[in-house]
């Protein structure tokens, strides 16, 4: 028994090592690509999305997660939103959407990830007093310049079984910039068609524990379903919030019905 456990532990460590090596290779490739197109000096936002999508797909793949569009995700301008299940959502939504990410300004000062985030054209939010309307105004200005943004309106991660109450403050940016809201829904599914319990990062789970669970998971597919866009014209922030909540709830139920082998147990 002890020898069997030792053999299993060794295989697991080797598997983790291969995945970390793949992640490192992807990071190095991203840095080289950024240097080649001059993104560290001035991010070329008009052409960056295709580079970001390639990088994100490879990053998800290095963890063994395959990204599949249940229906084609149209590459149009807008304020993109997604349900939030895991830190893996970042490479997943980055794979399928042409949108740039939001980030706290201080993350831009991080040694490696900060530089890559700058090169990827990330919109760094200056929170100041923490006034959400100021953040919304910054997003609206970015949108008005023709660049898409994506964020997670639940403002927290979940088990992936349902969409929590969304916070609609930042939807004001879509109204102010007069751009559509483009929702997408994510579900992480095992090979047998069950909802993955290894990918969700929520509750009391630490980042270290989550990383180990993801590295030890096998054959997980991130299914992405694009939902009908929402036109903000003639609607206020509250109406948009309620409509988006309903659409995301319905979208997650539809996605589960299409990709899972059995209904989700709450």
Coordinates of C-alpha atoms in Angstrom, one line a residue:
X1 CA 0.0 0.0 0.0
X2 CA 2.8 2.4 0.9
X3 CA 4.6 1.7 -2.4
X4 CA 1.3 2.3 -4.3
X5 CA 0.8 5.6 -2.5
X6 CA 4.4 6.6 -3.2
X7 CA 4.0 5.8 -6.9
X8 CA 0.7 7.8 -7.1
X9 CA 2.4 10.7 -5.4
X10 CA 5.3 10.6 -7.8
X11 CA 3.0 10.6 -10.8
X12 CA 1.0 13.5 -9.4
X13 CA 4.2 15.5 -8.8
X14 CA 5.4 14.8 -12.3
X15 CA 2.0 15.8 -13.8
X16 CA 2.1 19.1 -11.7
X17 CA 5.6 19.7 -12.9
X18 CA 4.7 19.3 -16.6
X19 CA 1.8 21.8 -16.2
X20 CA 3.9 24.3 -14.4
X21 CA 6.5 24.0 -17.1
X22 CA 3.8 24.6 -19.7
X23 CA 2.6 27.6 -17.8
X24 CA 6.1 29.0 -17.7
X25 CA 6.6 28.4 -21.4
X26 CA 3.4 30.2 -22.1
X27 CA 4.5 33.2 -20.0
X28 CA 7.9 33.3 -21.7
X29 CA 6.2 33.2 -25.1
X30 CA 3.8 36.0 -24.1
X31 CA 6.8 38.2 -23.0
X32 CA 8.6 37.5 -26.3
X33 CA 5.4 38.3 -28.3
X34 CA 4.9 41.5 -26.4
X35 CA 8.5 42.6 -27.0
X36 CA 8.1 41.8 -30.7
X37 CA 5.1 44.0 -31.2
X38 CA 6.3 46.8 -28.9
X39 CA 3.6 46.2 -26.3
X40 CA 5.8 47.0 -23.4
X41 CA 6.4 50.5 -24.7
X42 CA 2.9 51.2 -26.1
X43 CA 0.2 48.5 -26.1
X44 CA -1.2 48.4 -29.7
X45 CA -4.8 47.9 -28.5
X46 CA -6.2 47.8 -32.0
X47 CA -4.3 44.5 -32.7
X48 CA -3.8 43.2 -29.2
X49 CA -7.0 41.1 -28.8
X50 CA -5.8 38.3 -31.1
X51 CA -2.5 38.0 -29.2
X52 CA -4.3 38.0 -25.9
X53 CA -6.7 35.3 -27.1
X54 CA -3.8 33.1 -28.2
X55 CA -1.9 33.6 -24.9
X56 CA -5.0 32.9 -22.9
X57 CA -5.9 29.7 -24.8
X58 CA -2.4 28.4 -24.2
X59 CA -2.5 29.4 -20.6
X60 CA -5.7 27.5 -20.0
X61 CA -4.3 24.6 -22.0
X62 CA -1.2 24.5 -19.8
X63 CA -3.6 23.6 -16.9
X64 CA -5.3 21.0 -19.0
X65 CA -8.4 23.0 -19.5
X66 CA -9.9 23.1 -23.0
X67 CA -12.0 26.1 -24.0
X68 CA -15.0 25.3 -26.2
X69 CA -17.5 27.8 -27.5
X70 CA -21.0 26.1 -27.4
X71 CA -22.0 28.7 -30.0
X72 CA -19.6 31.1 -31.8
X73 CA -18.7 34.1 -29.7
X74 CA -19.1 37.2 -32.0
X75 CA -16.1 39.5 -31.7
X76 CA -18.0 42.8 -31.4
X77 CA -17.5 45.9 -29.3
X78 CA -19.2 46.3 -26.0
X79 CA -19.2 46.0 -22.2
X80 CA -18.6 42.2 -21.7
X81 CA -19.7 40.4 -18.6
X82 CA -19.4 36.9 -17.3
X83 CA -20.3 34.7 -14.4
X84 CA -17.4 34.2 -12.0
X85 CA -16.3 30.7 -10.9
X86 CA -12.6 30.6 -10.7
X87 CA -9.3 32.4 -11.4
X88 CA -9.3 30.3 -14.5
X89 CA -12.1 32.5 -15.8
X90 CA -9.5 35.1 -16.8
X91 CA -7.8 32.9 -19.4
X92 CA -11.2 31.5 -20.5
X93 CA -12.9 34.8 -21.2
X94 CA -9.6 36.1 -22.6
X95 CA -9.7 33.2 -25.1
X96 CA -13.2 33.9 -26.5
X97 CA -13.7 37.7 -26.2
X98 CA -12.0 40.7 -27.8
X99 CA -12.3 42.6 -24.5
X100 CA -9.5 44.0 -22.3
X101 CA -9.4 43.3 -18.6
X102 CA -9.9 45.6 -15.6
X103 CA -7.4 45.6 -12.8
X104 CA -6.6 47.5 -9.7
X105 CA -3.8 50.1 -10.3
X106 CA -1.5 48.5 -7.8
X107 CA -1.3 45.2 -9.7
X108 CA 0.3 47.1 -12.5
X109 CA 3.3 47.6 -10.2
X110 CA 3.9 43.8 -9.8
X111 CA 7.3 42.7 -11.3
X112 CA 6.2 40.1 -13.9
X113 CA 2.4 40.0 -14.0
X114 CA 2.2 43.8 -13.8
X115 CA 4.4 44.2 -16.9
X116 CA 2.4 41.6 -18.8
X117 CA -0.9 43.2 -17.8
X118 CA 0.4 46.6 -19.1
X119 CA 1.5 44.9 -22.3
X120 CA -2.0 43.3 -22.7
X121 CA -3.6 46.8 -22.7
X122 CA -5.3 46.2 -19.3
X123 CA -7.4 49.1 -18.0
X124 CA -6.0 50.0 -14.6
X125 CA -8.6 51.5 -12.3
X126 CA -7.6 54.4 -10.1
X127 CA -10.0 53.8 -7.2
X128 CA -9.0 56.8 -5.1
X129 CA -11.8 57.1 -2.5
X130 CA -13.4 53.9 -3.8
X131 CA -16.2 55.8 -5.5
X132 CA -17.8 53.3 -7.9
X133 CA -19.1 56.1 -10.1
X134 CA -15.5 57.2 -10.8
X135 CA -14.6 53.6 -11.9
X136 CA -17.7 53.5 -14.1
X137 CA -16.7 56.9 -15.7
X138 CA -13.2 55.5 -16.4
X139 CA -14.7 52.4 -18.1
X140 CA -17.1 54.6 -20.1
X141 CA -14.2 56.7 -21.4
X142 CA -12.4 53.5 -22.5
X143 CA -15.5 52.1 -24.2
X144 CA -16.1 55.4 -26.0
X145 CA -12.6 55.1 -27.5
X146 CA -13.7 51.9 -29.1
X147 CA -12.1 49.4 -26.8
X148 CA -14.1 46.6 -25.1
X149 CA -13.9 45.7 -21.4
X150 CA -14.9 42.6 -19.5
X151 CA -15.8 42.3 -15.8
X152 CA -17.5 39.9 -13.4
X153 CA -20.7 41.5 -12.0
X154 CA -21.2 39.0 -9.2
X155 CA -18.1 40.5 -7.7
X156 CA -17.2 37.2 -6.2
X157 CA -16.6 33.6 -7.3
X158 CA -19.2 30.8 -6.9
X159 CA -19.5 27.0 -7.1
X160 CA -20.6 27.4 -10.7
X161 CA -24.1 26.0 -9.9
X162 CA -25.9 29.3 -10.0
X163 CA -25.4 33.0 -10.7
X164 CA -25.4 35.1 -7.5
X165 CA -26.9 38.5 -7.2
X166 CA -25.1 40.8 -9.7
X167 CA -24.0 44.3 -8.9
X168 CA -25.0 46.7 -11.7
X169 CA -23.1 49.8 -10.7
X170 CA -20.6 49.5 -13.6
X171 CA -23.4 48.9 -16.1
X172 CA -23.7 52.7 -16.1
X173 CA -20.6 52.7 -18.3
X174 CA -22.6 51.0 -21.1
X175 CA -25.3 53.7 -20.8
X176 CA -22.8 56.5 -20.8
X177 CA -20.8 55.1 -23.7
X178 CA -23.9 53.9 -25.6
X179 CA -22.5 50.4 -26.2
X180 CA -24.3 47.0 -25.8
X181 CA -23.8 44.7 -22.8
X182 CA -22.5 41.4 -24.0
X183 CA -23.0 38.6 -21.5
X184 CA -21.3 35.2 -21.6
X185 CA -21.7 32.2 -19.4
X186 CA -19.0 29.6 -18.3
X187 CA -19.3 26.1 -17.0
X188 CA -16.4 23.8 -16.1
X189 CA -17.3 20.2 -17.0
X190 CA -15.6 16.9 -16.4
X191 CA -15.1 14.2 -19.1
X192 CA -18.1 12.3 -17.7
X193 CA -20.4 15.3 -18.1
X194 CA -20.5 16.3 -14.5
X195 CA -19.9 19.8 -13.2
X196 CA -16.3 20.1 -12.0
X197 CA -15.7 20.6 -8.3
X198 CA -11.9 21.1 -8.9
X199 CA -12.1 24.3 -10.8
X200 CA -14.4 26.5 -8.6
X201 CA -12.4 28.8 -6.3
X202 CA -14.7 30.0 -3.6
X203 CA -15.5 29.8 0.1
X204 CA -12.6 29.1 2.4
X205 CA -10.4 27.6 -0.3
X206 CA -6.9 29.1 -0.4
X207 CA -5.2 30.0 -3.7
X208 CA -2.5 27.3 -3.0
X209 CA -5.2 24.7 -2.4
X210 CA -7.1 25.8 -5.5
X211 CA -3.9 25.6 -7.6
X212 CA -3.3 22.0 -6.4
X213 CA -6.9 21.0 -7.2
X214 CA -6.7 22.4 -10.7
X215 CA -3.3 20.9 -11.4
X216 CA -4.6 17.5 -10.3
X217 CA -7.8 17.7 -12.3
X218 CA -8.0 15.9 -15.6
X219 CA -9.9 16.4 -18.9
X220 CA -11.9 19.5 -17.8
X221 CA -13.6 21.5 -20.5
X222 CA -14.6 25.2 -20.1
X223 CA -17.8 25.5 -22.1
X224 CA -18.7 29.1 -23.0
X225 CA -22.2 30.2 -24.1
X226 CA -22.7 33.7 -25.5
X227 CA -26.0 35.3 -24.6
X228 CA -28.0 37.8 -26.5
X229 CA -26.6 41.3 -26.1
X230 CA -28.5 43.9 -24.2
X231 CA -29.1 47.4 -25.7
X232 CA -28.9 50.0 -22.9
X233 CA -30.9 52.6 -24.9
X234 CA -34.0 53.6 -23.0
X235 CA -33.1 51.7 -19.9
X236 CA -31.7 52.9 -16.6
X237 CA -29.1 51.1 -14.5
X238 CA -31.6 49.3 -12.3
X239 CA -33.5 48.0 -15.3
X240 CA -30.3 46.8 -17.0
X241 CA -29.2 45.1 -13.7
X242 CA -32.5 43.2 -13.5
X243 CA -32.5 42.2 -17.1
X244 CA -28.9 41.0 -17.0
X245 CA -29.6 39.0 -13.8
X246 CA -32.5 37.2 -15.5
X247 CA -30.6 36.6 -18.7
X248 CA -27.5 35.2 -16.9
X249 CA -29.7 32.9 -14.8
X250 CA -31.5 31.6 -17.8
X251 CA -28.2 31.3 -19.7
X252 CA -26.5 29.2 -17.1
X253 CA -29.5 26.9 -16.9
X254 CA -29.5 26.5 -20.7
X255 CA -25.7 25.9 -20.8
X256 CA -26.0 23.2 -18.1
X257 CA -28.8 21.5 -20.0
X258 CA -26.7 21.4 -23.1
X259 CA -23.3 20.2 -21.7
X260 CA -24.0 18.3 -18.5
X261 CA -25.0 14.6 -18.3
X262 CA -27.4 15.2 -15.4
X263 CA -29.2 18.2 -13.7
X264 CA -27.1 20.1 -11.2
X265 CA -27.9 19.4 -7.6
X266 CA -28.0 22.5 -5.5

